Coordinates of C-alpha atoms and ligand atoms in Angstrom, one line a residue:
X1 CA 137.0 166.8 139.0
X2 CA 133.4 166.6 138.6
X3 CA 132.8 164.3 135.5
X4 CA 130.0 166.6 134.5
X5 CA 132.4 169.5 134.7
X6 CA 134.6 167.8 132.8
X7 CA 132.4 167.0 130.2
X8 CA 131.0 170.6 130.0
X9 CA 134.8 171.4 128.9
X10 CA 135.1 168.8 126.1
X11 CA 131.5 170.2 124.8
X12 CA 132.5 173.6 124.5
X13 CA 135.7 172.7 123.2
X14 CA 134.1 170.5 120.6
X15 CA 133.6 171.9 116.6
X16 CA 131.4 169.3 115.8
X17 CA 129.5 166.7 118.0
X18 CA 127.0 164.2 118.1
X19 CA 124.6 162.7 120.0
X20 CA 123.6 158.8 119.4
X21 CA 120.7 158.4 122.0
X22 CA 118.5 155.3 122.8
X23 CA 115.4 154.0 124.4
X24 CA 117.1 155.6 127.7
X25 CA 116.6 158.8 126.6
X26 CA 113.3 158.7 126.5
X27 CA 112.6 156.9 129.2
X28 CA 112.3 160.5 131.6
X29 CA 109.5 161.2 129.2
X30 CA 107.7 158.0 130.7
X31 CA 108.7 155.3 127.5
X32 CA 109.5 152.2 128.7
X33 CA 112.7 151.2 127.7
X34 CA 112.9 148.8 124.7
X35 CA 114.1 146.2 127.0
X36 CA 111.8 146.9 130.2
X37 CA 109.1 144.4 130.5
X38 CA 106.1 143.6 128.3
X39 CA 103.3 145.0 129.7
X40 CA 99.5 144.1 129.6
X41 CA 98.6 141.9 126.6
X42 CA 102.0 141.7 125.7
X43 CA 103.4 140.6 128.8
X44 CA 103.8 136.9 127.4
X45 CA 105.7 137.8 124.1
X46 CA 109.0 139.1 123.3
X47 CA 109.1 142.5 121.3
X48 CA 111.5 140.3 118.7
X49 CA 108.6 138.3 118.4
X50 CA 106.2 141.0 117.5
X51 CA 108.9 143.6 115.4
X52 CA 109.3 141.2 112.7
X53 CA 108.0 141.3 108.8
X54 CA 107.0 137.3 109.6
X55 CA 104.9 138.3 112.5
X56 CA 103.6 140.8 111.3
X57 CA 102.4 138.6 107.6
X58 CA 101.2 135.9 110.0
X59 CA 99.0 138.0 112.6
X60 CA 98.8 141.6 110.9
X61 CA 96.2 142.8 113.0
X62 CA 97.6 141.6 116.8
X63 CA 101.1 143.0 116.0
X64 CA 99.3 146.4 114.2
X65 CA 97.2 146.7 117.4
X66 CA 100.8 146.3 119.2
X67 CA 102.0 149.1 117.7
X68 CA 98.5 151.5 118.0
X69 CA 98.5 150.8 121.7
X70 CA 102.0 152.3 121.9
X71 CA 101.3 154.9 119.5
X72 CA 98.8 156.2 122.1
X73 CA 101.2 156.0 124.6
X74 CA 103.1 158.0 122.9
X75 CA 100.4 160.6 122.1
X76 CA 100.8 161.4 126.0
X77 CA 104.0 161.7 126.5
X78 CA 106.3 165.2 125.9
X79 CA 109.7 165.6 125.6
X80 CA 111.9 166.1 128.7
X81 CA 114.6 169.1 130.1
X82 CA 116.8 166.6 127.9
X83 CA 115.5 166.7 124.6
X84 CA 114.4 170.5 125.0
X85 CA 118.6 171.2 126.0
X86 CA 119.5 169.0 123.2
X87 CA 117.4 171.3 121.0
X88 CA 118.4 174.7 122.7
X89 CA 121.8 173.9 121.9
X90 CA 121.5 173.3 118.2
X91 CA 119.5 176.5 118.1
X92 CA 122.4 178.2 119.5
X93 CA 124.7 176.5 117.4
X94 CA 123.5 175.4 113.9
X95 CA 125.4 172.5 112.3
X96 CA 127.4 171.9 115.5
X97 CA 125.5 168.8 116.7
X98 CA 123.8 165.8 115.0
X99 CA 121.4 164.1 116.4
X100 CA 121.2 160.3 115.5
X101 CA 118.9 158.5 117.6
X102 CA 117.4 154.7 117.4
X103 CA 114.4 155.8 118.9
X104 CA 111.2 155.5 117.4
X105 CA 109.2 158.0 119.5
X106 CA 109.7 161.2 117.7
X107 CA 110.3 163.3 121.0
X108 CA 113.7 164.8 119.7
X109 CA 111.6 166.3 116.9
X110 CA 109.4 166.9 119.0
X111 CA 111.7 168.8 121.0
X112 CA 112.5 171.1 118.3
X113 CA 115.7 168.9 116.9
X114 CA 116.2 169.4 113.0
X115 CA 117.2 167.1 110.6
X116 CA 117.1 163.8 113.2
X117 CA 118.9 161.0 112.0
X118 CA 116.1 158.5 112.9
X119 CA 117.7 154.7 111.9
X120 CA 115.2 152.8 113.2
X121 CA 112.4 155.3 111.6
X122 CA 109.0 156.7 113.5
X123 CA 106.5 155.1 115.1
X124 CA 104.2 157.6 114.1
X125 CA 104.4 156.8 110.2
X126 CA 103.5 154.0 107.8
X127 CA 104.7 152.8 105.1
X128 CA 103.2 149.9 102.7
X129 CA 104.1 146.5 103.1
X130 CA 104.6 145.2 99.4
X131 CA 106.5 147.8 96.8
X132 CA 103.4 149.8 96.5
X133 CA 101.5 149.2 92.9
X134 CA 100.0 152.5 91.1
X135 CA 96.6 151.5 92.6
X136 CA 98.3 151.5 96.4
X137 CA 98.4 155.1 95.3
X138 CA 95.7 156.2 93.7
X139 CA 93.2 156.6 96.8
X140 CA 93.5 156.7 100.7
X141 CA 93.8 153.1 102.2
X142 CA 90.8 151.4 103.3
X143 CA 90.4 151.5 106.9
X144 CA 91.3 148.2 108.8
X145 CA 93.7 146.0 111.4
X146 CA 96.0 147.7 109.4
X147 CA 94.6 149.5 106.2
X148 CA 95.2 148.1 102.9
X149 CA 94.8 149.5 99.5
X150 CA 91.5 148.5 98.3
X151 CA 92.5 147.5 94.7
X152 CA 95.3 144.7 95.5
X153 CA 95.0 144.3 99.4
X154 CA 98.7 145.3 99.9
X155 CA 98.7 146.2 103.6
X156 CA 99.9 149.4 105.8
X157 CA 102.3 148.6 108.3
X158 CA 104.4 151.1 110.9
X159 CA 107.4 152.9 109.4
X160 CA 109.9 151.0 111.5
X161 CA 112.9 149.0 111.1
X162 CA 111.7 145.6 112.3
X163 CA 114.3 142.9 113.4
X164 CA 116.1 141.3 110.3
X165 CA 115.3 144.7 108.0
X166 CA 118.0 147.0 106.9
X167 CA 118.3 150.6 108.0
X168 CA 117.6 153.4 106.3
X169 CA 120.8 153.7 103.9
X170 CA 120.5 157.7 103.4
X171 CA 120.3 158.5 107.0
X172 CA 122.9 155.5 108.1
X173 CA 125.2 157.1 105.5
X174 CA 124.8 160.5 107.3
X175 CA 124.8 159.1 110.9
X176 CA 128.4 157.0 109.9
X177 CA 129.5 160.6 107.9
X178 CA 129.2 162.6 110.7
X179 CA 130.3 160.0 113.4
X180 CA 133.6 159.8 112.0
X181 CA 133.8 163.1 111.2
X182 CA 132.8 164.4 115.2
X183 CA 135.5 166.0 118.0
X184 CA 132.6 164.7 120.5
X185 CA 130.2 161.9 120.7
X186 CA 127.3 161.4 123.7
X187 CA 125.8 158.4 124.2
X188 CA 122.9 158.5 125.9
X189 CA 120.7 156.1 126.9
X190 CA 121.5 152.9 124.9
X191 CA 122.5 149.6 125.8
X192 CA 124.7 149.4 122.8
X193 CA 123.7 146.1 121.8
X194 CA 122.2 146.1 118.8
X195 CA 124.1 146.9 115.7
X196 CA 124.8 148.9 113.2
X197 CA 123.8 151.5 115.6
X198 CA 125.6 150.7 118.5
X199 CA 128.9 150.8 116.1
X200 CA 128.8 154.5 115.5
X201 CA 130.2 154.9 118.9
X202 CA 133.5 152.1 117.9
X203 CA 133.6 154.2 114.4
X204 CA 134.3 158.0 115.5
X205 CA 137.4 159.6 115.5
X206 CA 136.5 161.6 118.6
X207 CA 136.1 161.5 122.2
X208 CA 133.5 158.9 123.2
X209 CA 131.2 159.7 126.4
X210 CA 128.5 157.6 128.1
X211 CA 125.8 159.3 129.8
X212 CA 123.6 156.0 131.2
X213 CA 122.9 155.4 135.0
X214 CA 123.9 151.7 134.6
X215 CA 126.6 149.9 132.7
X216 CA 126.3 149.7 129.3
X217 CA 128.0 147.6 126.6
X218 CA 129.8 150.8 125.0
X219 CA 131.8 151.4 128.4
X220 CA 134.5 150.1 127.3
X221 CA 134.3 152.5 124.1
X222 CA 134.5 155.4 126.5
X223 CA 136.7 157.8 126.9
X224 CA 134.4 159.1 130.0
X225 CA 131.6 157.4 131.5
X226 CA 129.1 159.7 133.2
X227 CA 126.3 157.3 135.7
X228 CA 123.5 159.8 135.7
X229 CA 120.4 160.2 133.8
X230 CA 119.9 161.6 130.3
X231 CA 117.2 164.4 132.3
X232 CA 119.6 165.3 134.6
X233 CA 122.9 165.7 132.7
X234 CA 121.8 167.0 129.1
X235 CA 120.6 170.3 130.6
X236 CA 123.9 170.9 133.0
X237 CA 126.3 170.1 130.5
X238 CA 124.6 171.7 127.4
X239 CA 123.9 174.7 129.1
X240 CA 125.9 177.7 128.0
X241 CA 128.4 175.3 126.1
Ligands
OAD1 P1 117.6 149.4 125.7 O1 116.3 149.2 126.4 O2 118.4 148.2 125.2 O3 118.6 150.2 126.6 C1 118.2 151.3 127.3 C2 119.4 151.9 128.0 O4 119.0 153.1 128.6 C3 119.9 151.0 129.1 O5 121.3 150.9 129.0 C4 119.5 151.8 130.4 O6 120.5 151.6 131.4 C5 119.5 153.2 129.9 N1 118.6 154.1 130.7 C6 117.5 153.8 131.4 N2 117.0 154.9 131.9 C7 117.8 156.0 131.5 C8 117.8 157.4 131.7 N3 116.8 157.9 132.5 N4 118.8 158.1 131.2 C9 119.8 157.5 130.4 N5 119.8 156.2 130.2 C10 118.9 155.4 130.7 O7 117.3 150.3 124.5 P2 118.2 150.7 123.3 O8 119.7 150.6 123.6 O9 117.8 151.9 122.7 O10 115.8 148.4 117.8 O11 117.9 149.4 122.2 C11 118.5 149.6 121.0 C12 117.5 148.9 120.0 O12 117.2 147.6 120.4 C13 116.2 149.6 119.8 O13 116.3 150.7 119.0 C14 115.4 148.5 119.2 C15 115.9 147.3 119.9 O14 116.0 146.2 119.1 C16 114.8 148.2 116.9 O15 113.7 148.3 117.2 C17 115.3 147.9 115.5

């Protein structure tokens, strides 16, 4: 049978399902992966170089200009068939599937997705670097490479989890909570080699199923492995499910 057919069975047979999607999923939507090659003035350095609180304390301004020149790549890019089928099918079913995603790029909300389980947070947001002080609050941040609060300098930095941080523990708690909980997990688009994320997929009591045109290190989690891409599937075996 038709692995896509296949899968289009479990779905519709599933109560409860998730989705734990990664830089693959948005790749259709013209994001380089997280591990595609550096390009332009960051061909010579290594994302873990750059993604870290140390980098960012010892060159604020050349790791925040990292992140605004992918910020604008990501004002001109648009969710795919994927992420709109992903949506369609939570419209048509409320509270049947989660959405936990380690992407960064906001195009499941985008998409129309409630309630994303964002664990490595949004690109799109800051957050202050110190515990913010009452004058951190008490007016706008003065502009800069990043803002800073005026009063005691503390600076702005992207609202991402950055290599060595912890996640999120209230949407970590929900991801693990309804992992375990699922009939039905897709995983779409992720490596599945960085952790805790990548262990959702070892921690669910239900079916496991791949959806990733190359091998991935949760294949052997599977209990079905579907090579195609997140575009192409999504929408066939979402549809009418
Ligand atoms: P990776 O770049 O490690 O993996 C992307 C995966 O997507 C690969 O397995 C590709 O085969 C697959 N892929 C590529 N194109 C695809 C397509 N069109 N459809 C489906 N799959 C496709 O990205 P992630 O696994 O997301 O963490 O990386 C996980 C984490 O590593 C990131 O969230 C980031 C990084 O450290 C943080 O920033 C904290």
């Amino acid at each position: 049978m038709d692995v896509t057919v296949e899968l289009h069975q479990w779905i519709r047979a599933a109560a409860r399902l998730v989705i734990l999607s990664g830089a693959g999923m948005s790749a259709e939507s013209g994001v380089p992966t997280f591990r595609d090659a550096q390009t332009g003035l960051w061909a010579n350095f290594r994302p873990e170089e750059l993604a870290t609180p140390e980098a960012f304390r010892a060159r604020p301004a050349f790791v925040w200009d990292w992140y605004e020149e992918r910020r604008a790549r990501m004002r001109d890019v648009a969710p795919h068939a994927g992420h709109l089928a992903i949506a369609d099918f939570q419209r048509r079913h409320p509270g049947r599937l989660t959405v936990v995603t380690q992407n960064v790029d906001g195009l499941h909300q985008r998409a129309g997705s409630p309630d994303v389980l964002a664990l490595h947070g949004q690109i799109a947001q800051d957050t202050w670097l110190d515990p913010p002080r009452p004058c951190c609050e008490a007016a706008p941040p003065v502009p800069g490479r990043p803002p800073a609060c005026g009063v005691c300098g503390n600076l702005r930095r992207p609202a991402v989890v950055w290599f060595g941080e912890m996640l999120p523990a209230r949407e970590l708690a929900q991801a693990e909570r309804a992992a375990r909980d699922c009939d039905l997990m897709l995983v779409v688009g992720t490596s599945g080699v960085v952790y805790p994320a990548a262990g959702l997929a070892r921690a669910t009591r239900g079916r496991v199923v791949v959806i990733n045109p190359h091998e991935s290190d949760l294949d052997d989690a599977a209990d079905l492995v579907v090579r195609g891409t997140a575009a192409a599937v999504l929408p066939k075996v979402l549809a009418d499910a």
